[in-house]
């Protein structure tokens, strides 16, 4: 199989995966609502004993809302990635628009990585809000996941810039007969 | 640009159609039209070679350098 065909095949697989992810994310939010208690119990930051079980509806609402806020940049980025991959499936790799899509995906990843500790901290406050004064908690968690997401986002941003430069060269090359 | 392409003159001299030349060179008629009107940024040596081969001419016969008008007046 030629290298170009292989790239196209990989792009097609990733394209279908991105579509699947775009449909799955809203269900993930619904899952947060239904499995909120289990998610909170296994968070590893706040002891389960200080959390009120079953969670009140307001807390569940906040959880879903915070999760939506946290993943919204990644979701926006995923949408751009889906467009980027659609263009790649049509073997239209080197365009400035494609570099913009990839940059958006990179920004989406970095945005979610930065929002994650913030939403986590807010959630910890909400979960221990019912506790008496002095027992309320604020937990800030920065894990390797976020660091990896920022690193991948940065790498994709660099790649997007390279695609932009390459597309300019390709554009100029197309004007040579 | 001060490099002018006089390919259409050469085509008329040799009584050759653009279609035949495009077919020989291996480029589309559209690209040949862009080349004739000077709306391209460059010409590959391979393209130039095939044009010269088909028209039996020198590169200088189809490319012309014209000096700046101000300089010419001075």
Coordinates of N, CA and C in Angstrom, one line a residue:
Chain A
X1 N 0.8 -1.2 0.0 CA 0.0 0.0 0.0 C 0.9 1.2 0.0
X2 N 0.6 2.2 -0.9 CA 1.4 3.4 -0.9 C 1.2 4.2 0.4
X3 N 2.3 5.0 0.6 CA 2.3 5.8 1.8 C 1.1 6.8 1.9
X4 N 0.7 7.3 0.7 CA -0.4 8.3 0.7 C -1.7 7.6 1.0
X5 N -1.9 6.4 0.5 CA -3.1 5.6 0.8 C -3.2 5.3 2.3
X6 N -2.0 4.9 2.8 CA -2.0 4.6 4.2 C -2.4 5.8 5.1
X7 N -1.9 6.9 4.8 CA -2.2 8.1 5.5 C -3.7 8.4 5.4
X8 N -4.3 8.2 4.2 CA -5.7 8.4 4.0 C -6.5 7.4 4.8
X9 N -6.0 6.2 4.9 CA -6.8 5.1 5.6 C -6.8 5.5 7.1
X10 N -5.6 5.9 7.6 CA -5.5 6.3 9.0 C -6.4 7.5 9.3
X11 N -6.4 8.4 8.4 CA -7.3 9.6 8.5 C -8.7 9.2 8.6
X12 N -9.1 8.2 7.7 CA -10.5 7.8 7.7 C -10.9 7.1 9.0
X13 N -10.0 6.3 9.5 CA -10.3 5.6 10.8 C -10.4 6.7 11.9
X14 N -9.5 7.6 11.9 CA -9.6 8.7 12.9 C -10.8 9.6 12.8
X15 N -11.2 9.8 11.5 CA -12.4 10.5 11.2 C -13.6 9.9 11.8
X16 N -13.8 8.6 11.6 CA -14.9 7.9 12.2 C -14.9 7.9 13.7
X17 N -13.6 7.8 14.3 CA -13.5 7.8 15.7 C -13.9 9.2 16.3
X18 N -13.5 10.2 15.5 CA -13.9 11.6 16.0 C -15.4 11.8 16.0
X19 N -16.1 11.2 14.9 CA -17.5 11.3 14.9 C -18.1 10.6 16.0
X20 N -17.6 9.4 16.3 CA -18.1 8.6 17.4 C -17.9 9.3 18.7
X21 N -16.8 10.0 18.9 CA -16.5 10.8 20.1 C -17.5 11.9 20.2
X22 N -17.8 12.6 19.1 CA -18.7 13.7 19.1 C -20.1 13.3 19.6
X23 N -20.5 12.1 19.2 CA -21.8 11.6 19.7 C -21.7 11.1 21.1
X24 N -20.6 10.6 21.5 CA -20.4 9.9 22.8 C -20.4 10.9 24.0
X25 N -19.8 12.1 23.7 CA -19.5 13.1 24.8 C -20.8 13.5 25.5
X26 N -21.9 13.8 24.7 CA -23.2 14.2 25.4 C -23.7 13.0 26.3
X27 N -23.5 11.8 25.9 CA -23.9 10.6 26.7 C -23.1 10.5 27.9
X28 N -21.8 10.9 27.8 CA -20.9 10.9 28.9 C -21.4 11.9 30.0
X29 N -21.9 13.0 29.6 CA -22.5 14.0 30.5 C -23.7 13.4 31.2
X30 N -24.5 12.7 30.4 CA -25.7 12.0 31.0 C -25.2 11.0 32.0
X31 N -24.1 10.3 31.7 CA -23.6 9.3 32.6 C -23.1 9.9 33.9
X32 N -22.6 11.1 33.9 CA -22.2 11.8 35.1 C -23.4 12.0 36.0
X33 N -24.5 12.3 35.4 CA -25.7 12.5 36.2 C -26.1 11.2 36.9
X34 N -26.1 10.1 36.1 CA -26.6 8.8 36.7 C -25.6 8.1 37.6
X35 N -24.3 8.4 37.4 CA -23.3 7.7 38.2 C -22.5 8.7 39.0
X36 N -23.2 9.8 39.4 CA -22.5 10.9 40.2 C -21.9 10.3 41.5
X37 N -22.7 9.5 42.2 CA -22.3 9.0 43.5 C -21.0 8.2 43.4
X38 N -21.0 7.3 42.4 CA -19.8 6.4 42.2 C -18.6 7.2 41.8
X39 N -18.8 8.2 41.0 CA -17.7 9.1 40.5 C -17.1 9.8 41.6
X40 N -18.0 10.4 42.5 CA -17.5 11.2 43.6 C -16.8 10.3 44.6
X41 N -17.3 9.1 44.8 CA -16.7 8.1 45.8 C -15.3 7.7 45.4
X42 N -15.1 7.7 44.1 CA -13.8 7.2 43.6 C -12.9 8.3 43.1
X43 N -13.2 9.6 43.6 CA -12.4 10.7 43.1 C -10.9 10.7 43.7
X44 N -10.7 10.2 44.9 CA -9.4 10.1 45.4 C -8.9 11.4 46.0
X45 N -9.6 12.4 46.0 CA -9.2 13.7 46.5 C -9.8 14.0 47.9
X46 N -11.2 13.8 47.9 CA -11.9 14.1 49.1 C -12.3 12.8 49.7
X47 N -12.1 12.6 51.0 CA -12.6 11.3 51.7 C -14.1 11.2 51.5
X48 N -14.5 9.9 51.2 CA -15.9 9.6 51.0 C -16.8 9.9 52.2
X49 N -16.1 9.9 53.4 CA -16.9 10.1 54.6 C -17.5 11.5 54.8
X50 N -16.8 12.5 54.1 CA -17.2 13.9 54.3 C -18.2 14.2 53.2
X51 N -18.5 13.3 52.3 CA -19.4 13.6 51.2 C -20.8 13.1 51.6
X52 N -21.8 13.9 51.3 CA -23.2 13.5 51.6 C -23.7 12.5 50.5
X53 N -24.1 11.3 51.0 CA -24.7 10.4 50.0 C -26.1 10.1 50.4
X54 N -27.1 9.9 49.4 CA -26.9 10.2 48.0 C -26.8 11.7 47.7
X55 N -26.1 12.0 46.7 CA -25.9 13.4 46.4 C -27.2 14.2 46.1
X56 N -27.3 15.4 46.6 CA -28.5 16.1 46.3 C -28.6 16.5 44.8
X57 N -29.8 16.8 44.3 CA -30.0 17.1 42.9 C -29.2 18.3 42.5
X58 N -29.1 19.3 43.4 CA -28.4 20.5 43.1 C -26.9 20.2 42.8
X59 N -26.3 19.3 43.7 CA -24.9 19.0 43.5 C -24.7 18.2 42.2
X60 N -25.7 17.3 41.9 CA -25.6 16.6 40.6 C -25.6 17.6 39.4
X61 N -26.5 18.6 39.6 CA -26.6 19.6 38.5 C -25.3 20.3 38.3
X62 N -24.7 20.7 39.5 CA -23.4 21.4 39.4 C -22.3 20.5 38.8
X63 N -22.4 19.2 39.2 CA -21.4 18.3 38.6 C -21.4 18.2 37.1
X64 N -22.7 18.1 36.6 CA -22.9 18.0 35.2 C -22.4 19.3 34.5
X65 N -22.8 20.4 35.1 CA -22.5 21.7 34.6 C -21.0 21.9 34.5
X66 N -20.3 21.6 35.7 CA -18.8 21.7 35.7 C -18.1 20.8 34.7
X67 N -18.7 19.6 34.6 CA -18.1 18.7 33.6 C -18.3 19.2 32.2
X68 N -19.5 19.8 31.9 CA -19.7 20.4 30.6 C -18.8 21.6 30.3
X69 N -18.6 22.4 31.3 CA -17.6 23.5 31.2 C -16.2 23.0 30.9
X70 N -15.8 22.0 31.6 CA -14.5 21.4 31.5 C -14.2 20.8 30.1
X71 N -15.2 20.1 29.6 CA -14.9 19.4 28.3 C -15.3 20.3 27.1
X72 N -16.0 21.4 27.4 CA -16.4 22.2 26.2 C -15.3 22.6 25.3
X73 N -14.1 23.1 25.8 CA -13.0 23.4 24.9 C -12.5 22.2 24.0
X74 N -12.5 21.0 24.7 CA -12.0 19.8 24.0 C -13.1 19.4 23.0
X75 N -14.3 19.6 23.3 CA -15.4 19.3 22.4 C -15.4 20.2 21.2
X76 N -15.1 21.4 21.4 CA -15.0 22.4 20.3 C -13.8 22.0 19.4
X77 N -12.7 21.6 20.1 CA -11.5 21.1 19.4 C -11.7 19.9 18.6
X78 N -12.5 19.0 19.2 CA -12.9 17.7 18.6 C -13.7 18.0 17.3
X79 N -14.5 19.0 17.3 CA -15.3 19.3 16.2 C -14.4 19.8 15.0
X80 N -13.4 20.6 15.4 CA -12.4 21.1 14.4 C -11.6 20.0 13.9
X81 N -11.2 19.0 14.8 CA -10.4 17.9 14.4 C -11.2 17.0 13.4
X82 N -12.5 16.9 13.6 CA -13.4 16.2 12.7 C -13.4 16.8 11.3
X83 N -13.4 18.1 11.2 CA -13.3 18.8 9.9 C -11.9 18.7 9.3
X84 N -10.9 18.7 10.1 CA -9.5 18.5 9.6 C -9.4 17.2 9.0
X85 N -9.9 16.2 9.7 CA -9.8 14.8 9.2 C -10.6 14.6 8.0
X86 N -11.8 15.3 7.9 CA -12.6 15.2 6.7 C -11.9 15.7 5.5
X87 N -11.1 16.8 5.7 CA -10.3 17.3 4.6 C -9.2 16.4 4.2
X88 N -8.6 15.8 5.3 CA -7.5 14.8 5.0 C -8.0 13.6 4.3
X89 N -9.2 13.1 4.6 CA -9.8 12.0 3.9 C -9.9 12.3 2.4
X90 N -10.2 13.5 2.1 CA -10.3 13.9 0.7 C -8.9 14.3 0.1
X91 N -7.8 13.9 0.8 CA -6.4 14.1 0.4 C -6.1 15.6 0.2
X92 N -6.8 16.4 1.0 CA -6.6 17.8 0.9 C -5.8 18.3 2.2
X93 N -4.6 17.9 2.2 CA -3.8 18.0 3.5 C -3.3 19.4 3.7
X94 N -2.6 20.0 2.7 CA -1.9 21.2 3.0 C -2.7 22.5 2.6
X95 N -3.6 22.9 3.5 CA -4.3 24.1 3.3 C -4.2 24.9 4.6
X96 N -4.4 26.2 4.5 CA -4.3 27.1 5.7 C -5.5 26.8 6.6
X97 N -6.6 26.5 6.0 CA -7.8 26.2 6.8 C -7.6 24.9 7.7
X98 N -6.8 24.0 7.1 CA -6.5 22.7 7.9 C -5.6 23.1 9.1
X99 N -4.7 23.9 8.9 CA -3.8 24.3 10.0 C -4.6 25.0 11.1
X100 N -5.6 25.8 10.7 CA -6.5 26.5 11.6 C -7.3 25.4 12.4
X101 N -7.8 24.4 11.8 CA -8.6 23.4 12.5 C -7.7 22.7 13.5
X102 N -6.5 22.4 13.1 CA -5.6 21.6 14.0 C -5.2 22.5 15.2
X103 N -5.0 23.8 14.9 CA -4.7 24.8 16.0 C -5.9 24.8 17.0
X104 N -7.1 24.8 16.5 CA -8.3 24.8 17.4 C -8.3 23.6 18.3
X105 N -8.0 22.5 17.7 CA -8.0 21.2 18.5 C -6.9 21.3 19.6
X106 N -5.7 21.9 19.2 CA -4.7 22.0 20.2 C -5.1 23.0 21.3
X107 N -5.7 24.1 20.9 CA -6.2 25.0 21.9 C -7.3 24.4 22.8
X108 N -8.1 23.5 22.2 CA -9.2 22.8 22.9 C -8.6 21.9 24.0
X109 N -7.5 21.2 23.6 CA -6.9 20.3 24.6 C -6.3 21.1 25.7
X110 N -5.6 22.2 25.4 CA -4.9 23.0 26.4 C -5.9 23.6 27.3
X111 N -7.0 24.1 26.7 CA -8.1 24.7 27.5 C -8.7 23.8 28.5
X112 N -9.0 22.6 28.0 CA -9.5 21.6 29.0 C -8.5 21.2 30.1
X113 N -7.3 21.1 29.7 CA -6.2 20.8 30.7 C -6.2 21.9 31.7
X114 N -6.3 23.2 31.3 CA -6.3 24.3 32.3 C -7.5 24.4 33.1
X115 N -8.7 24.0 32.5 CA -10.0 24.1 33.2 C -10.1 23.0 34.2
X116 N -9.5 21.9 33.9 CA -9.7 20.7 34.8 C -9.4 20.9 36.3
X117 N -8.2 21.5 36.6 CA -8.0 21.7 38.1 C -9.0 22.7 38.7
X118 N -9.4 23.7 37.8 CA -10.3 24.8 38.3 C -11.6 24.2 38.7
X119 N -12.2 23.4 37.7 CA -13.5 22.8 37.9 C -13.4 21.8 39.1
X120 N -12.3 21.1 39.2 CA -12.1 20.1 40.3 C -12.2 20.8 41.6
X121 N -11.5 22.0 41.7 CA -11.5 22.7 42.9 C -12.9 23.2 43.3
X122 N -13.6 23.7 42.3 CA -15.0 24.2 42.5 C -15.9 23.0 43.0
X123 N -15.7 21.9 42.4 CA -16.5 20.7 42.7 C -16.2 20.3 44.2
X124 N -14.9 20.3 44.6 CA -14.6 19.9 45.9 C -15.3 20.9 47.0
X125 N -15.4 22.1 46.6 CA -16.0 23.1 47.5 C -17.5 22.8 47.6
X126 N -18.1 22.5 46.4 CA -19.6 22.2 46.4 C -19.9 20.9 47.1
X127 N -19.0 19.9 47.0 CA -19.3 18.6 47.7 C -19.2 18.7 49.2
X128 N -18.4 19.6 49.7 CA -18.2 19.8 51.2 C -18.9 21.0 51.7
X129 N -19.8 21.6 50.9 CA -20.5 22.8 51.3 C -21.4 22.6 52.5
X130 N -21.9 21.4 52.6 CA -22.9 21.1 53.7 C -22.2 20.9 55.0
X131 N -20.9 20.8 55.0 CA -20.1 20.5 56.3 C -20.0 21.7 57.1
X132 N -19.8 21.5 58.4 CA -19.7 22.7 59.3 C -18.4 23.5 59.0
X133 N -18.4 24.7 59.5 CA -17.2 25.6 59.2 C -15.9 24.9 59.7
X134 N -14.9 25.0 59.0 CA -13.6 24.3 59.3 C -13.5 23.0 58.7
X135 N -14.6 22.4 58.2 CA -14.5 21.1 57.6 C -14.8 21.1 56.1
X136 N -14.9 22.3 55.6 CA -15.1 22.5 54.1 C -13.8 22.3 53.5
X137 N -13.8 21.8 52.3 CA -12.5 21.5 51.6 C -12.3 22.1 50.3
X138 N -11.1 22.4 50.0 CA -10.8 22.9 48.6 C -9.6 22.1 48.1
X139 N -9.9 21.2 47.2 CA -8.8 20.3 46.7 C -8.5 20.7 45.2
X140 N -7.2 21.0 45.1 CA -6.7 21.3 43.7 C -5.8 20.2 43.3
X141 N -6.2 19.6 42.1 CA -5.5 18.4 41.7 C -4.9 18.7 40.3
X142 N -3.6 18.6 40.2 CA -2.9 18.7 38.9 C -2.2 17.3 38.7
X143 N -2.8 16.6 37.7 CA -2.2 15.2 37.5 C -1.4 15.2 36.2
X144 N -0.8 14.0 36.0 CA 0.0 13.9 34.8 C -0.9 14.0 33.5
X145 N -2.2 13.6 33.7 CA -3.1 13.7 32.5 C -3.1 15.1 31.9
X146 N -3.2 16.1 32.8 CA -3.2 17.5 32.4 C -1.9 17.9 31.7
X147 N -0.8 17.5 32.3 CA 0.5 17.8 31.8 C 0.6 17.2 30.4
X148 N 0.2 16.0 30.3 CA 0.3 15.3 29.0 C -0.6 16.0 27.9
X149 N -1.8 16.4 28.4 CA -2.7 17.1 27.5 C -2.1 18.4 27.0
X150 N -1.5 19.2 27.9 CA -0.8 20.4 27.5 C 0.3 20.2 26.5
X151 N 1.1 19.1 26.8 CA 2.2 18.8 26.0 C 1.8 18.4 24.6
X152 N 0.7 17.6 24.5 CA 0.2 17.2 23.2 C -0.4 18.4 22.5
X153 N -1.1 19.2 23.2 CA -1.6 20.4 22.6 C -0.6 21.3 22.0
X154 N 0.5 21.5 22.8 CA 1.7 22.3 22.3 C 2.3 21.7 21.0
X155 N 2.4 20.4 21.1 CA 3.0 19.7 19.9 C 2.1 19.8 18.7
X156 N 0.8 19.7 18.9 CA -0.1 19.9 17.8 C -0.1 21.3 17.2
X157 N 0.1 22.2 18.1 CA 0.2 23.6 17.7 C 1.4 23.9 16.8
X158 N 2.5 23.3 17.2 CA 3.7 23.4 16.4 C 3.5 22.7 15.0
X159 N 2.8 21.5 15.0 CA 2.5 20.8 13.8 C 1.6 21.7 12.9
X160 N 0.6 22.3 13.5 CA -0.3 23.1 12.8 C 0.4 24.3 12.1
X161 N 1.4 24.9 12.8 CA 2.2 25.9 12.3 C 3.0 25.4 11.1
X162 N 3.5 24.2 11.2 CA 4.3 23.6 10.1 C 3.4 23.4 8.9
X163 N 2.2 22.9 9.1 CA 1.2 22.7 8.0 C 1.0 24.1 7.4
X164 N 0.8 25.1 8.2 CA 0.6 26.4 7.6 C 1.7 26.9 6.7
X165 N 3.0 26.7 7.1 CA 4.1 27.0 6.3 C 4.2 26.1 5.0
X166 N 3.9 24.9 5.2 CA 3.9 23.9 4.1 C 2.8 24.3 3.1
X167 N 1.7 24.7 3.6 CA 0.6 25.1 2.7 C 0.9 26.3 1.8
X168 N 1.7 27.2 2.5 CA 2.1 28.4 1.7 C 3.1 28.0 0.6
X169 N 4.0 27.1 1.0 CA 5.0 26.6 0.0 C 4.2 25.9 -1.2
X170 N 3.2 25.1 -0.8 CA 2.5 24.3 -1.8 C 1.7 25.2 -2.7
X171 N 1.2 26.3 -2.1 CA 0.4 27.3 -2.9 C 1.3 27.9 -3.9
X172 N 2.5 28.3 -3.5 CA 3.5 28.9 -4.4 C 3.9 28.0 -5.5
X173 N 4.1 26.7 -5.0 CA 4.6 25.7 -6.0 C 3.5 25.4 -7.1
X174 N 2.2 25.6 -6.7 CA 1.2 25.3 -7.6 C 1.1 26.4 -8.7
X175 N 1.8 27.5 -8.4 CA 1.8 28.6 -9.4 C 3.0 28.5 -10.3
X176 N 3.7 27.4 -10.2 CA 4.9 27.2 -11.1 C 4.4 26.1 -12.1
X177 N 4.5 26.5 -13.4 CA 4.0 25.6 -14.4 C 5.2 24.7 -14.9
Chain B
X1 N 5.8 42.5 -13.1 CA 7.0 41.6 -13.5 C 7.6 42.1 -14.8
X2 N 8.9 42.1 -14.9 CA 9.6 42.6 -16.1 C 10.0 41.5 -17.1
X3 N 9.7 40.3 -16.7 CA 9.9 39.2 -17.7 C 8.6 38.9 -18.4
X4 N 8.6 39.0 -19.7 CA 7.4 38.8 -20.5 C 7.5 37.5 -21.3
X5 N 6.4 36.9 -21.4 CA 6.4 35.6 -22.1 C 5.7 35.8 -23.5
X6 N 6.5 35.5 -24.5 CA 6.0 35.8 -25.9 C 5.7 34.4 -26.6
X7 N 5.1 33.6 -25.8 CA 4.8 32.2 -26.3 C 3.7 32.2 -27.4
X8 N 2.8 33.1 -27.2 CA 1.7 33.2 -28.2 C 2.2 33.6 -29.6
X9 N 3.3 34.5 -29.6 CA 3.9 34.9 -30.8 C 4.6 33.7 -31.5
X10 N 5.3 33.0 -30.7 CA 6.0 31.8 -31.2 C 5.0 30.7 -31.7
X11 N 3.9 30.6 -31.0 CA 2.9 29.6 -31.5 C 2.3 30.0 -32.8
X12 N 2.1 31.3 -33.0 CA 1.6 31.9 -34.2 C 2.6 31.7 -35.4
X13 N 3.9 31.9 -35.0 CA 4.9 31.8 -36.0 C 5.0 30.3 -36.5
X14 N 4.9 29.4 -35.6 CA 5.1 28.0 -35.9 C 3.8 27.4 -36.4
X15 N 2.7 28.1 -36.3 CA 1.3 27.7 -36.6 C 1.0 26.4 -35.8
X16 N 1.2 26.5 -34.6 CA 0.9 25.4 -33.7 C -0.2 25.8 -32.7
X17 N -1.1 24.9 -32.4 CA -2.2 25.2 -31.5 C -1.8 25.0 -30.0
X18 N -2.4 25.7 -29.2 CA -2.1 25.5 -27.7 C -2.4 24.1 -27.2
X19 N -3.4 23.5 -27.8 CA -3.8 22.2 -27.4 C -2.7 21.2 -27.7
X20 N -2.1 21.3 -28.9 CA -1.0 20.4 -29.3 C 0.2 20.6 -28.4
X21 N 0.5 21.9 -28.1 CA 1.7 22.2 -27.3 C 1.4 21.6 -25.9
X22 N 0.3 21.9 -25.3 CA -0.1 21.4 -24.0 C 0.1 19.9 -23.9
X23 N -0.4 19.2 -24.9 CA -0.4 17.8 -24.9 C 1.1 17.3 -25.0
X24 N 1.9 18.0 -25.7 CA 3.3 17.6 -25.8 C 4.1 17.8 -24.5
X25 N 3.8 19.0 -23.9 CA 4.5 19.3 -22.7 C 4.0 18.5 -21.5
X26 N 2.7 18.2 -21.6 CA 2.1 17.4 -20.5 C 1.5 18.3 -19.4
X27 N 1.1 19.4 -19.8 CA 0.3 20.3 -18.9 C -1.1 20.5 -19.4
X28 N -1.9 21.1 -18.6 CA -3.3 21.3 -19.0 C -3.3 22.6 -19.9
X29 N -4.3 22.7 -20.7 CA -4.5 23.9 -21.5 C -4.7 25.1 -20.7
X30 N -5.3 24.9 -19.5 CA -5.6 26.0 -18.6 C -4.2 26.6 -18.1
X31 N -3.3 25.6 -17.7 CA -2.0 26.1 -17.2 C -1.2 26.8 -18.3
X32 N -1.4 26.2 -19.6 CA -0.7 26.9 -20.7 C -1.2 28.3 -20.9
X33 N -2.5 28.4 -20.8 CA -3.1 29.7 -20.9 C -2.6 30.7 -19.9
X34 N -2.5 30.2 -18.6 CA -1.9 31.0 -17.6 C -0.5 31.4 -17.9
X35 N 0.3 30.5 -18.4 CA 1.7 30.7 -18.8 C 1.8 31.8 -19.9
X36 N 0.9 31.7 -20.9 CA 0.9 32.6 -22.0 C 0.5 34.1 -21.5
X37 N -0.4 34.1 -20.5 CA -0.8 35.4 -20.0 C 0.1 36.0 -18.9
X38 N 1.2 35.2 -18.6 CA 2.2 35.6 -17.6 C 1.6 35.6 -16.2
X39 N 0.6 34.8 -15.9 CA 0.0 34.8 -14.6 C 0.5 33.6 -13.7
X40 N 1.8 33.3 -14.0 CA 2.4 32.2 -13.2 C 3.7 32.8 -12.5
X41 N 4.0 32.2 -11.4 CA 5.2 32.7 -10.7 C 6.5 32.1 -11.2
X42 N 6.4 31.0 -12.0 CA 7.7 30.5 -12.5 C 7.4 29.4 -13.5
X43 N 8.5 29.0 -14.2 CA 8.4 28.0 -15.3 C 9.5 26.9 -14.9
X44 N 9.1 25.7 -14.9 CA 10.1 24.6 -14.6 C 11.0 24.5 -15.9
X45 N 12.3 24.1 -15.6 CA 13.2 23.9 -16.7 C 12.7 22.8 -17.6
X46 N 12.0 21.8 -17.0 CA 11.5 20.6 -17.8 C 10.4 21.1 -18.8
X47 N 9.6 22.0 -18.3 CA 8.5 22.6 -19.1 C 9.1 23.4 -20.3
X48 N 10.1 24.2 -19.9 CA 10.7 25.1 -20.9 C 11.4 24.2 -22.0
X49 N 12.0 23.2 -21.5 CA 12.7 22.3 -22.4 C 11.8 21.7 -23.4
X50 N 10.6 21.2 -23.0 CA 9.6 20.6 -23.8 C 9.0 21.6 -24.8
X51 N 8.8 22.8 -24.3 CA 8.3 23.8 -25.2 C 9.2 24.2 -26.3
X52 N 10.5 24.3 -25.9 CA 11.6 24.6 -26.9 C 11.7 23.5 -27.9
X53 N 11.6 22.3 -27.4 CA 11.7 21.1 -28.2 C 10.6 21.0 -29.3
X54 N 9.4 21.3 -28.8 CA 8.2 21.3 -29.7 C 8.2 22.4 -30.7
X55 N 8.6 23.6 -30.2 CA 8.5 24.8 -31.1 C 9.8 25.0 -31.9
X56 N 10.8 24.2 -31.5 CA 12.1 24.2 -32.2 C 12.7 25.7 -32.1
X57 N 12.8 26.1 -30.8 CA 13.3 27.5 -30.6 C 14.2 27.5 -29.3
X58 N 14.7 28.7 -29.0 CA 15.5 28.9 -27.8 C 14.6 29.5 -26.7
X59 N 15.0 29.3 -25.4 CA 14.3 29.9 -24.4 C 14.1 31.4 -24.6
X60 N 15.2 32.1 -25.1 CA 15.1 33.5 -25.4 C 14.0 33.9 -26.4
X61 N 13.6 33.0 -27.1 CA 12.5 33.3 -28.1 C 11.1 33.4 -27.5
X62 N 11.0 32.8 -26.3 CA 9.7 32.9 -25.7 C 9.7 33.7 -24.4
X63 N 10.9 34.0 -23.9 CA 11.0 34.9 -22.7 C 11.7 36.2 -23.1
X64 N 11.2 37.3 -22.6 CA 11.8 38.6 -22.9 C 11.9 39.4 -21.7
X65 N 13.1 40.0 -21.5 CA 13.3 40.9 -20.3 C 13.1 42.3 -20.8
X66 N 12.3 43.0 -20.1 CA 12.1 44.4 -20.5 C 12.6 45.3 -19.4
X67 N 13.4 46.3 -19.7 CA 14.0 47.1 -18.6 C 12.9 48.1 -18.1
X68 N 13.1 48.6 -16.9 CA 12.2 49.5 -16.3 C 12.0 50.7 -17.2
X69 N 10.7 51.2 -17.3 CA 10.4 52.3 -18.2 C 11.2 53.6 -17.8
X70 N 11.3 53.9 -16.5 CA 12.0 55.0 -16.0 C 13.5 55.0 -16.4
X71 N 14.1 53.8 -16.3 CA 15.5 53.6 -16.7 C 15.7 53.8 -18.2
X72 N 14.7 53.4 -18.9 CA 14.8 53.5 -20.4 C 14.7 55.0 -20.8
X73 N 13.9 55.7 -20.1 CA 13.8 57.2 -20.4 C 15.1 57.9 -20.1
X74 N 15.6 57.6 -18.9 CA 16.9 58.2 -18.5 C 18.0 57.8 -19.5

